[in-house]
Short mmCIF file of C-alpha atoms in Angstrom, two decimals:
data_model
loop_
_atom_site.label_atom_id
_atom_site.label_comp_id
_atom_site.label_asym_id
_atom_site.label_seq_id
_atom_site.Cartn_x
_atom_site.Cartn_y
_atom_site.Cartn_z
CA MET F 1 64.20 83.98 -46.22
CA ALA F 2 66.65 82.27 -43.92
CA PHE F 3 69.48 84.00 -45.79
CA ASP F 4 67.83 87.39 -45.28
CA VAL F 5 67.38 86.76 -41.55
CA GLY F 6 71.01 85.69 -41.28
CA MET F 7 72.16 88.81 -43.09
CA LEU F 8 70.00 90.95 -40.82
CA LEU F 9 71.37 89.29 -37.66
CA GLY F 10 74.89 89.68 -39.01
CA ASN F 11 74.42 93.38 -39.63
CA ILE F 12 72.97 93.86 -36.15
CA MET F 13 75.90 92.02 -34.53
CA ASN F 14 78.39 94.04 -36.56
CA ARG F 15 76.74 97.29 -35.42
CA LEU F 16 76.73 96.13 -31.80
CA SER F 17 80.36 95.09 -31.94
CA THR F 18 81.27 98.40 -33.59
CA SER F 19 79.34 100.30 -30.92
CA ASP F 20 81.02 98.30 -28.15
CA HIS F 21 84.41 98.93 -29.69
CA GLN F 22 83.72 102.67 -29.86
CA SER F 23 82.71 102.66 -26.20
CA VAL F 24 85.92 100.87 -25.24
CA VAL F 25 87.97 103.37 -27.27
CA SER F 26 86.13 106.30 -25.64
CA ILE F 27 86.67 104.96 -22.12
CA ASN F 28 90.35 104.28 -22.85
CA LEU F 29 90.86 107.85 -24.07
CA PHE F 30 89.04 109.30 -21.09
CA VAL F 31 91.04 107.27 -18.57
CA ALA F 32 94.26 108.31 -20.34
CA LEU F 33 93.18 111.96 -20.11
CA ILE F 34 92.46 111.61 -16.38
CA CYS F 35 95.98 110.19 -15.93
CA ALA F 36 97.36 113.14 -17.91
CA CYS F 37 95.43 115.57 -15.67
CA ILE F 38 96.91 113.97 -12.56
CA VAL F 39 100.47 114.12 -13.93
CA VAL F 40 100.18 117.73 -15.15
CA GLY F 41 98.42 118.77 -11.95
CA HIS F 42 101.28 117.29 -9.93
CA LEU F 43 103.86 119.19 -12.00
CA LEU F 44 101.93 122.43 -11.41
CA GLU F 45 101.36 121.74 -7.69
CA GLU F 46 103.53 124.67 -6.57
CA ASN F 47 102.06 127.11 -9.10
CA ARG F 48 100.30 129.99 -7.34
CA TRP F 49 97.72 130.33 -10.12
CA MET F 50 96.76 126.82 -11.18
CA ASN F 51 94.79 124.05 -9.49
CA GLU F 52 93.48 120.61 -10.49
CA SER F 53 90.11 121.94 -11.69
CA ILE F 54 91.58 124.53 -14.04
CA THR F 55 94.16 122.03 -15.30
CA ALA F 56 91.40 119.51 -16.14
CA LEU F 57 89.34 122.23 -17.84
CA LEU F 58 92.25 123.30 -20.03
CA ILE F 59 93.16 119.73 -20.98
CA GLY F 60 89.49 119.09 -21.76
CA LEU F 61 89.38 122.17 -23.99
CA CYS F 62 92.53 121.14 -25.84
CA THR F 63 91.20 117.60 -26.28
CA GLY F 64 87.91 119.02 -27.59
CA VAL F 65 89.79 121.07 -30.18
CA VAL F 66 91.74 118.00 -31.35
CA ILE F 67 88.59 115.85 -31.62
CA LEU F 68 86.80 118.68 -33.42
CA LEU F 69 89.61 118.88 -36.02
CA ILE F 70 89.81 115.09 -36.46
CA SER F 71 86.03 114.76 -36.90
CA GLY F 72 85.93 117.59 -39.43
CA GLY F 73 83.98 119.92 -37.13
CA LYS F 74 81.23 117.42 -36.33
CA ASN F 75 82.01 116.41 -32.75
CA SER F 76 84.14 117.52 -29.79
CA ARG F 77 83.29 114.94 -27.14
CA ILE F 78 84.28 111.40 -26.30
CA LEU F 79 81.22 110.76 -24.12
CA VAL F 80 77.67 112.19 -24.22
CA PHE F 81 76.67 114.18 -21.16
CA SER F 82 74.23 112.52 -18.78
CA GLU F 83 72.68 114.13 -15.70
CA ASP F 84 72.36 110.65 -14.19
CA LEU F 85 76.08 110.05 -14.61
CA PHE F 86 76.78 113.26 -12.72
CA PHE F 87 74.18 113.07 -9.93
CA ILE F 88 74.24 109.30 -9.36
CA TYR F 89 77.92 108.39 -9.82
CA LEU F 90 80.21 111.43 -9.70
CA LEU F 91 78.71 113.80 -7.11
CA PRO F 92 78.19 111.34 -4.19
CA PRO F 93 81.90 110.55 -3.53
CA ILE F 94 82.79 114.27 -3.67
CA ILE F 95 80.17 115.38 -1.15
CA PHE F 96 80.62 112.36 1.12
CA ASN F 97 84.38 112.83 1.30
CA ALA F 98 83.86 116.51 2.10
CA GLY F 99 81.69 115.55 5.08
CA PHE F 100 84.03 112.71 6.08
CA GLN F 101 87.14 114.93 6.09
CA VAL F 102 85.62 118.16 7.45
CA LYS F 103 86.83 119.60 10.73
CA LYS F 104 83.61 119.24 12.64
CA LYS F 105 84.48 121.70 15.38
CA SER F 106 84.96 124.59 12.97
CA PHE F 107 81.95 123.60 10.86
CA PHE F 108 79.44 123.41 13.71
CA ARG F 109 80.85 126.47 15.46
CA ASN F 110 79.91 128.47 12.36
CA PHE F 111 76.75 126.50 11.60
CA SER F 112 74.36 129.47 11.96
CA THR F 113 76.43 131.58 9.57
CA ILE F 114 76.73 128.67 7.13
CA MET F 115 72.95 128.26 7.13
CA LEU F 116 72.48 132.00 6.61
CA PHE F 117 74.76 131.96 3.58
CA GLY F 118 73.73 128.57 2.20
CA ALA F 119 69.93 128.80 2.58
CA VAL F 120 68.90 132.46 2.96
CA GLY F 121 71.74 133.71 0.78
CA THR F 122 70.96 131.26 -2.02
CA LEU F 123 67.30 132.31 -1.91
CA ILE F 124 68.30 135.99 -2.22
CA SER F 125 70.63 135.19 -5.13
CA PHE F 126 67.90 133.08 -6.77
CA ILE F 127 65.39 135.98 -6.59
CA ILE F 128 67.84 138.56 -7.97
CA ILE F 129 69.06 136.36 -10.85
CA SER F 130 65.53 135.20 -11.77
CA PHE F 131 63.94 138.65 -11.83
CA GLY F 132 67.00 140.13 -13.50
CA ALA F 133 66.77 137.51 -16.24
CA ILE F 134 63.04 138.17 -16.69
CA GLY F 135 63.55 141.92 -16.91
CA ILE F 136 66.48 141.80 -19.35
CA PHE F 137 66.13 138.68 -21.50
CA LYS F 138 62.48 139.35 -22.41
CA LYS F 139 63.70 142.47 -24.20
CA MET F 140 66.27 140.49 -26.18
CA ASN F 141 65.72 138.17 -29.11
CA ILE F 142 66.97 134.93 -27.59
CA GLY F 143 64.05 132.60 -28.33
CA ASP F 144 60.95 131.40 -26.55
CA LEU F 145 61.46 131.07 -22.78
CA ASP F 146 58.60 130.85 -20.28
CA ILE F 147 58.45 131.87 -16.61
CA GLY F 148 59.59 128.39 -15.54
CA ASP F 149 62.73 128.74 -17.66
CA TYR F 150 63.59 132.10 -16.12
CA LEU F 151 63.13 130.78 -12.59
CA ALA F 152 65.21 127.73 -13.52
CA ILE F 153 67.96 130.12 -14.65
CA GLY F 154 67.90 131.64 -11.14
CA ALA F 155 68.33 128.20 -9.55
CA ILE F 156 71.01 127.14 -12.04
CA PHE F 157 73.23 130.16 -11.46
CA SER F 158 72.68 130.24 -7.71
CA ALA F 159 74.64 126.98 -7.39
CA THR F 160 78.26 127.71 -6.47
CA ASP F 161 81.12 125.42 -7.43
CA SER F 162 82.22 123.98 -4.09
CA VAL F 163 84.52 121.48 -5.84
CA CYS F 164 86.83 124.09 -7.35
CA THR F 165 86.61 126.31 -4.26
CA LEU F 166 87.75 123.51 -1.96
CA GLN F 167 90.86 123.04 -4.09
CA VAL F 168 91.72 126.74 -3.81
CA LEU F 169 91.15 127.29 -0.07
CA SER F 170 93.19 125.59 2.65
CA GLN F 171 91.53 124.05 5.70
CA ASP F 172 94.69 124.64 7.77
CA ASP F 173 95.73 128.12 6.60
CA THR F 174 92.27 129.73 6.51
CA PRO F 175 90.02 127.59 8.74
CA LEU F 176 87.23 130.16 9.15
CA LEU F 177 87.04 130.93 5.43
CA TYR F 178 87.23 127.25 4.54
CA SER F 179 84.44 126.21 6.91
CA LEU F 180 82.20 129.08 5.78
CA VAL F 181 82.75 128.70 2.02
CA PHE F 182 82.75 124.89 2.17
CA GLY F 183 79.68 124.65 4.40
CA GLU F 184 77.85 127.25 2.37
CA GLY F 185 78.73 125.37 -0.83
CA VAL F 186 77.16 122.12 0.39
CA VAL F 187 73.98 123.78 1.70
CA ASN F 188 73.92 126.02 -1.39
CA ASP F 189 74.03 123.06 -3.78
CA ALA F 190 71.23 121.35 -1.88
CA THR F 191 69.14 124.55 -1.79
CA SER F 192 69.68 125.18 -5.51
CA VAL F 193 68.61 121.64 -6.41
CA VAL F 194 65.54 121.93 -4.16
CA LEU F 195 64.60 125.27 -5.77
CA PHE F 196 65.17 123.82 -9.23
CA ASN F 197 62.94 120.82 -8.53
CA ALA F 198 60.30 123.09 -7.00
CA VAL F 199 60.30 125.25 -10.13
CA GLN F 200 59.77 122.17 -12.28
CA ASN F 201 57.04 120.65 -10.10
CA PHE F 202 54.98 123.69 -9.05
CA ASP F 203 52.27 125.32 -11.14
CA LEU F 204 53.86 128.68 -11.87
CA SER F 205 50.91 130.14 -13.77
CA HIS F 206 49.21 131.24 -10.55
CA ILE F 207 51.74 132.24 -7.89
CA ASN F 208 50.29 133.45 -4.58
CA THR F 209 51.22 133.68 -0.91
CA SER F 210 50.07 130.17 -0.06
CA LYS F 211 52.23 128.66 -2.80
CA ALA F 212 55.21 130.67 -1.63
CA LEU F 213 54.69 129.41 1.92
CA GLN F 214 54.27 125.90 0.55
CA LEU F 215 57.63 126.25 -1.22
CA VAL F 216 59.31 127.38 2.03
CA GLY F 217 57.68 124.53 3.95
CA ASN F 218 58.80 122.06 1.31
CA PHE F 219 62.38 123.25 1.61
CA LEU F 220 62.36 122.99 5.42
CA TYR F 221 60.87 119.49 5.20
CA LEU F 222 63.48 118.38 2.64
CA PHE F 223 66.34 119.85 4.67
CA ALA F 224 65.22 118.21 7.93
CA SER F 225 64.29 114.82 6.46
CA SER F 226 67.45 114.64 4.32
CA THR F 227 69.63 115.43 7.33
CA ILE F 228 67.86 112.85 9.50
CA LEU F 229 68.24 110.17 6.82
CA GLY F 230 71.98 110.83 6.57
CA VAL F 231 72.41 110.72 10.36
CA VAL F 232 70.40 107.48 10.64
CA ALA F 233 72.43 105.82 7.88
CA GLY F 234 75.68 106.82 9.57
CA LEU F 235 74.53 105.59 12.99
CA LEU F 236 73.26 102.33 11.50
CA SER F 237 76.63 101.64 9.87
CA ALA F 238 78.39 102.38 13.18
CA TYR F 239 76.09 100.05 15.11
CA ILE F 240 76.42 97.20 12.60
CA ILE F 241 80.21 97.37 12.48
CA LYS F 242 80.51 97.73 16.28
CA LYS F 243 78.26 94.75 17.01
CA LEU F 244 79.37 92.39 14.27
CA TYR F 245 83.00 93.53 14.07
CA PHE F 246 83.79 92.42 10.53
CA GLY F 247 87.48 93.15 11.02
CA ARG F 248 88.18 89.99 12.99
CA HIS F 249 87.80 88.05 9.72
CA SER F 250 88.31 90.60 6.97
CA THR F 251 88.99 94.31 6.84
CA ASP F 252 87.61 94.28 3.29
CA ARG F 253 84.12 93.78 4.69
CA GLU F 254 84.48 96.81 6.96
CA VAL F 255 85.56 99.04 4.10
CA ALA F 256 82.84 97.65 1.83
CA ILE F 257 80.03 98.18 4.34
CA MET F 258 81.12 101.79 4.96
CA ILE F 259 81.24 102.61 1.26
CA LEU F 260 77.97 100.85 0.46
CA MET F 261 76.06 102.30 3.43
CA ALA F 262 77.15 105.82 2.46
CA TYR F 263 76.11 105.26 -1.16
CA LEU F 264 72.85 103.64 -0.04
CA SER F 265 71.94 106.75 1.95
CA TYR F 266 72.43 108.85 -1.19
CA LEU F 267 70.31 106.52 -3.34
CA LEU F 268 67.54 106.35 -0.70
CA ALA F 269 67.39 110.15 -0.65
CA GLU F 270 67.05 110.14 -4.44
CA LEU F 271 64.39 107.43 -4.20
CA PHE F 272 62.27 109.45 -1.77
CA TYR F 273 62.87 112.77 -3.64
CA LEU F 274 64.95 114.26 -0.82
CA SER F 275 68.18 116.26 -1.00
CA ALA F 276 70.74 113.51 -1.58
CA ILE F 277 73.58 116.04 -1.26
CA LEU F 278 72.65 116.89 2.33
CA THR F 279 71.99 113.24 3.17
CA VAL F 280 75.37 111.92 2.08
CA PHE F 281 77.16 114.94 3.59
CA PHE F 282 75.75 114.39 7.09
CA CYS F 283 76.23 110.64 6.67
CA GLY F 284 79.92 111.39 6.13
CA ILE F 285 80.08 113.53 9.29
CA VAL F 286 78.43 110.84 11.43
CA MET F 287 80.59 108.07 9.96
CA SER F 288 83.76 110.03 10.71
CA HIS F 289 82.62 110.52 14.33
CA TYR F 290 81.39 107.00 15.11
CA THR F 291 81.86 104.37 12.37
CA TRP F 292 85.48 105.22 11.58
CA HIS F 293 86.54 104.52 15.18
CA ASN F 294 84.87 101.08 15.21
CA VAL F 295 87.02 99.59 12.46
CA THR F 296 90.57 98.26 12.59
CA GLU F 297 93.57 100.52 12.12
CA SER F 298 94.24 99.18 8.62
CA SER F 299 90.61 99.86 7.65
CA ARG F 300 90.92 103.42 8.94
CA VAL F 301 93.87 104.12 6.69
CA THR F 302 92.19 102.36 3.77
CA THR F 303 88.87 104.19 4.07
CA LYS F 304 90.51 107.59 4.48
CA HIS F 305 92.53 107.21 1.29
CA ALA F 306 89.79 105.35 -0.61
CA PHE F 307 87.21 108.09 -0.06
CA ALA F 308 89.72 110.82 -0.90
CA THR F 309 90.84 109.02 -4.06
CA LEU F 310 87.30 108.42 -5.33
CA SER F 311 86.45 112.08 -4.72
CA PHE F 312 89.63 113.24 -6.46
CA ILE F 313 88.98 111.15 -9.60
CA ALA F 314 85.32 112.26 -9.76
CA GLU F 315 86.34 115.93 -9.55
CA ILE F 316 88.84 115.56 -12.41
CA PHE F 317 86.30 113.61 -14.49
CA ILE F 318 83.71 116.38 -14.13
CA PHE F 319 85.97 119.27 -15.12
CA LEU F 320 87.58 117.29 -17.92
CA TYR F 321 84.17 116.60 -19.43
CA VAL F 322 82.96 120.21 -19.00
CA GLY F 323 86.08 121.37 -20.86
CA MET F 324 85.39 119.04 -23.80
CA ASP F 325 81.67 119.77 -23.87
CA ALA F 326 82.35 123.50 -24.11
CA LEU F 327 83.05 123.02 -27.84
CA ASP F 328 79.92 120.99 -28.62
CA ILE F 329 79.20 122.08 -32.18
CA GLU F 330 75.49 121.19 -31.99
CA LYS F 331 74.77 123.96 -29.48
CA TRP F 332 77.10 126.56 -30.95
CA LYS F 333 75.64 126.32 -34.46
CA PHE F 334 72.42 127.92 -33.15
CA VAL F 335 74.31 131.06 -32.09
CA SER F 336 76.78 131.12 -34.98
CA ASP F 337 74.65 133.64 -36.89
CA SER F 338 74.52 136.04 -33.91
CA PRO F 339 77.57 135.51 -31.66
CA GLY F 340 77.04 138.96 -30.16
CA ILE F 341 73.81 137.83 -28.47
CA SER F 342 75.56 134.84 -26.86
CA VAL F 343 78.29 137.13 -25.52
CA GLN F 344 75.67 139.57 -24.20
CA VAL F 345 73.67 136.81 -22.47
CA SER F 346 76.81 135.36 -20.89
CA SER F 347 77.95 138.79 -19.69
CA ILE F 348 74.51 139.59 -18.24
CA LEU F 349 74.37 136.26 -16.41
CA LEU F 350 77.86 136.79 -15.02
CA GLY F 351 76.89 140.27 -13.85
CA LEU F 352 73.71 138.94 -12.20
CA VAL F 353 75.76 136.24 -10.44
CA MET F 354 78.14 138.87 -9.04
CA VAL F 355 75.33 141.20 -7.94
CA GLY F 356 73.27 138.35 -6.49
CA ARG F 357 76.18 137.10 -4.41
CA ALA F 358 77.15 140.56 -3.17
CA ALA F 359 73.50 141.16 -2.17
CA PHE F 360 73.70 138.53 0.55
CA VAL F 361 77.38 138.09 1.50
CA PHE F 362 77.88 141.58 2.93
CA PRO F 363 74.49 142.08 4.69
CA LEU F 364 74.44 138.55 6.12
CA SER F 365 78.06 138.88 7.27
CA PHE F 366 77.04 142.02 9.17
CA LEU F 367 74.20 140.10 10.85
CA SER F 368 76.53 137.22 11.68
CA ASN F 369 79.08 139.58 13.24
CA LEU F 370 76.44 140.86 15.65
CA THR F 371 76.37 137.41 17.28
CA LYS F 372 80.16 137.14 17.68
CA LYS F 373 82.04 138.48 20.68
CA SER F 374 85.58 137.51 19.74
CA PRO F 375 87.26 139.55 16.96
CA GLU F 376 88.79 136.33 15.57
CA GLU F 377 85.31 134.87 15.03
CA LYS F 378 84.01 137.93 13.19
CA ILE F 379 84.05 138.09 9.42
CA GLY F 380 86.17 141.11 8.55
CA PHE F 381 85.68 143.10 5.36
CA ASN F 382 88.70 141.49 3.69
CA LYS F 383 87.31 138.05 4.50
CA GLN F 384 83.92 139.10 3.12
CA ILE F 385 85.62 140.07 -0.16
CA VAL F 386 87.29 136.65 -0.36
CA ILE F 387 84.03 134.83 0.46
CA TRP F 388 82.21 136.84 -2.21
CA TRP F 389 84.92 136.18 -4.79
CA ALA F 390 85.45 132.49 -4.00
CA GLY F 391 81.72 131.82 -4.37
CA LEU F 392 81.49 133.36 -7.84
CA MET F 393 82.73 130.18 -9.52
CA ARG F 394 80.08 128.09 -11.22
CA GLY F 395 80.69 124.45 -12.08
CA ALA F 396 79.29 121.02 -12.76
CA VAL F 397 76.07 121.43 -10.75
CA SER F 398 75.11 124.45 -12.88
CA VAL F 399 75.95 122.54 -16.07
CA ALA F 400 73.95 119.48 -14.97
CA LEU F 401 70.89 121.57 -14.04
CA ALA F 402 71.12 123.54 -17.31
CA TYR F 403 71.20 120.32 -19.35
CA ASN F 404 68.27 119.00 -17.32
CA GLN F 405 66.17 122.11 -18.06
CA PHE F 406 67.18 122.99 -21.63
CA THR F 407 68.06 119.66 -23.31
CA ARG F 408 66.60 116.21 -23.84
CA GLY F 409 69.20 113.45 -23.64
CA GLY F 410 72.00 115.97 -24.04
CA HIS F 411 70.58 117.43 -27.29
CA THR F 412 68.48 120.46 -28.15
CA GLN F 413 66.90 121.85 -31.33
CA LEU F 414 65.55 125.14 -29.92
CA ARG F 415 67.47 128.37 -30.32
CA GLY F 416 66.61 129.78 -26.90
CA ASN F 417 67.60 126.57 -25.16
CA ALA F 418 70.86 126.33 -27.11
CA ILE F 419 71.75 129.91 -26.18
CA MET F 420 71.18 129.16 -22.49
CA ILE F 421 73.33 126.02 -22.69
CA THR F 422 76.22 127.81 -24.46
CA SER F 423 75.92 130.77 -22.07
CA THR F 424 76.02 128.42 -19.06
CA ILE F 425 79.15 126.74 -20.38
CA THR F 426 80.73 130.15 -21.08
CA VAL F 427 79.97 131.38 -17.56
CA VAL F 428 81.34 128.16 -16.04
CA LEU F 429 84.56 128.34 -18.06
CA PHE F 430 85.08 132.06 -17.46
CA SER F 431 84.25 131.97 -13.74
CA THR F 432 86.32 128.85 -13.06
CA GLY F 433 89.23 130.07 -15.17
CA VAL F 434 89.37 133.75 -14.20
CA PHE F 435 87.97 133.70 -10.66
CA GLY F 436 89.67 130.39 -9.90
CA LEU F 437 93.04 131.66 -11.11
CA MET F 438 92.73 134.87 -9.10
CA THR F 439 91.49 133.37 -5.82
CA LYS F 440 94.87 132.25 -4.45
CA PRO F 441 96.58 135.61 -5.17
CA LEU F 442 93.54 137.43 -3.78
CA ILE F 443 93.75 135.47 -0.50
CA ARG F 444 97.45 136.24 -0.21
CA PHE F 445 96.78 139.94 -0.87
CA MET F 446 93.70 140.35 1.35
CA LEU F 447 94.91 138.00 4.11
CA PRO F 448 98.70 138.21 3.88
CA SER F 449 99.47 136.43 7.15
CA PRO F 450 97.27 133.37 7.62
CA LYS F 451 99.82 131.63 9.89
CA HIS F 452 98.39 133.17 13.05
CA LEU F 453 95.07 131.49 12.22
CA THR F 454 96.81 128.13 12.14
CA ARG F 455 98.29 128.76 15.58
CA MET F 456 94.83 129.62 16.90
CA ILE F 457 93.54 126.13 16.07
CA SER F 458 96.70 124.25 16.97
CA SER F 459 94.60 122.26 19.42
CA GLU F 460 92.63 120.83 16.47
CA PRO F 461 94.80 118.19 14.75
CA THR F 462 94.78 117.69 11.01
CA THR F 463 93.37 114.71 9.16
CA PRO F 464 93.26 111.87 10.05
CA LYS F 465 93.60 112.90 13.71
CA SER F 466 90.80 115.43 13.23
CA PHE F 467 88.45 112.46 13.18
CA ILE F 468 88.91 112.00 16.93
CA VAL F 469 87.90 115.56 17.82
CA PRO F 470 84.50 115.33 19.53
CA LEU F 471 81.53 116.40 17.43
CA LEU F 472 80.43 119.95 18.28
CA ASP F 473 83.60 120.34 20.35
CA SER F 474 85.04 123.73 21.31
CA ALA F 475 88.70 124.66 21.55
CA GLN F 476 88.27 126.08 25.03
CA ASP F 477 86.38 123.08 26.38
CA SER F 478 87.93 120.42 28.57
CA GLU F 479 86.45 117.42 30.24
CA ALA F 480 86.41 119.30 33.55
CA ASP F 481 84.25 122.03 32.03
CA LEU F 482 81.29 119.74 31.62
CA GLY F 483 80.10 120.25 35.17
CA GLN F 484 80.72 123.99 35.39
CA HIS F 485 77.89 126.45 35.72
CA ILE F 486 76.88 128.10 32.44
CA PRO F 487 76.02 131.80 32.92
CA ARG F 488 72.61 132.97 31.84
CA PRO F 489 72.68 135.50 28.99
CA ASN F 490 71.66 138.99 30.04
CA SER F 491 71.66 140.70 26.64
CA LEU F 492 70.57 139.98 23.08
CA ARG F 493 74.19 139.65 21.98
CA MET F 494 74.93 137.07 24.68
CA LEU F 495 71.66 135.30 23.92
CA LEU F 496 72.72 134.87 20.30
CA SER F 497 76.32 133.85 21.03
CA THR F 498 76.12 131.84 24.27
CA PRO F 499 74.03 128.91 22.90
CA SER F 500 76.98 127.84 20.75
CA HIS F 501 79.11 127.02 23.79
CA THR F 502 76.10 125.73 25.73
CA VAL F 503 75.20 123.25 22.99
CA HIS F 504 78.83 122.11 22.81
CA ARG F 505 78.90 121.19 26.50
CA TYR F 506 75.49 119.55 26.63
CA TRP F 507 76.22 117.61 23.45
CA ARG F 508 79.48 116.25 24.87
CA LYS F 509 77.72 115.10 28.02
CA PHE F 510 74.99 113.39 25.97
CA ASP F 511 77.48 111.92 23.50
CA ASN F 512 79.72 110.46 26.20
CA ALA F 513 76.83 109.12 28.29
CA PHE F 514 74.50 107.68 25.64
CA MET F 515 75.76 107.77 22.05
CA ARG F 516 79.28 106.35 22.28
CA PRO F 517 78.36 103.35 24.44
CA VAL F 518 75.86 102.32 21.74
CA PHE F 519 77.50 103.43 18.50
CA GLY F 520 81.18 103.46 19.43
CA GLY F 521 83.44 106.35 18.57
CA ARG F 522 86.58 107.79 20.08
CA GLY F 523 87.98 105.49 22.71
CA PHE F 524 86.46 102.30 21.27
CA VAL F 525 89.09 99.97 19.86
CA PRO F 526 87.83 96.60 18.57
CA PHE F 527 89.60 93.57 19.97
CA VAL F 528 92.22 92.16 17.64
CA PRO F 529 93.96 88.93 18.71
CA GLY F 530 97.61 89.60 19.48
CA SER F 531 97.18 93.40 19.70
CA PRO F 532 96.88 95.69 22.76
CA THR F 533 93.26 96.27 23.74
CA GLU F 534 93.80 99.57 25.51
CA PRO F 535 92.32 102.39 23.40
CA SER F 536 94.57 105.21 22.28
CA ASP F 537 93.09 108.64 22.87
CA HIS F 538 95.01 111.43 21.21
#
């Protein structure tokens, strides 16, 4: 008996050690592939077609083919996909860094348009894709899908790929396009996730007006509460660092508290079922405006590069994995007997994505232009084409939501679910590859001379100096303008456009008088023994 128990324990330990060894091998290979992506991406830096996302996708595809051949057609992945891995570990640094590095002046100046595109536009796209899928896929033999699945498809394919888009657009060359597409991408991701969760949680068997209003109210509540949580977390980190001043003993503590407070805001949002994407994004904006100025100079340099590096690695990890997972044999075997149906479903979804995006970009751009007086602030037709095209890319958020809806633990045994997974991967690969490759040339063709846009915002310095631009600032504002009389609007057009400048001035007065004395910010330089105490104001 003792011998049998010993044999059993020995077998268990051997299996555990084998499993641990396989995990170590998998992680080693994945880290090596990330290094390869960085090296190849650097070599292709000047290429007008390629970017880091497409490079990682292609390397992932090639790696998947090699693994598939070595395993005899049984496997194509090193790691098994996990929604938790994506939403808990990979997405937070990407979104936080986007908020931390964003040019706040340009973002908040176009905030109304960003909200139109990100919230209203996503809802329009969701409706078109959902009802289009219901009308078309029910007539096709793709398996058993219920109303919840079709609505989930609408939410899945309404989520744009802000990660790939940010690598294609330039914040300095096309500031208006960047702020619109970037801001829309963040709000769009949050809206898509909220819609997806609502579809899963609501009773869809009896849809009526009250439930629709409840859905709208739920979204408004999530948006407001998520934003407030992010702002509070950012202000709390600024207050703690300003009062305690960790830097007099160790800059490591300053960097650690910033990173951990940002991540804590994301986890708290997840804990309370809020939009963690919005929370960590606004936390990044507030930290860049207050917290970043309360730390020592060495901590400023460290945090700037640390956040950017974490975001960069997470982006490569995501696209590398999506490339490898595209060849997952388990899903493709369900459509091997009818590859034509998979191609049809993918083509229909891609068409619905294009129609759904066009249905809100052009009408909402027209509405936005009605509120703009300056021609430079208006969204011209060429810019509308670029915004429509740049937002057609689908990425990791769509993949993560599709796995959440149509798989259990990364696996599925239902034909309809497998078709939706393979179609999602096909749409992601095609849209990222084709639309991503064509975006740079399209920008150069539609907007051949972006240099004049750079001159227009020459007063707004680039990162890291952009961190010292006042929140909600305006290029025409000066400190002397704060006391000037603000004319009352005498027309609807002025009523819609004047508040932007009005809010800028009032915010600066409030920020200078109340916020900065409490939370720090531009002009506050912590005392360092042996260093000048006079603040530097660029």
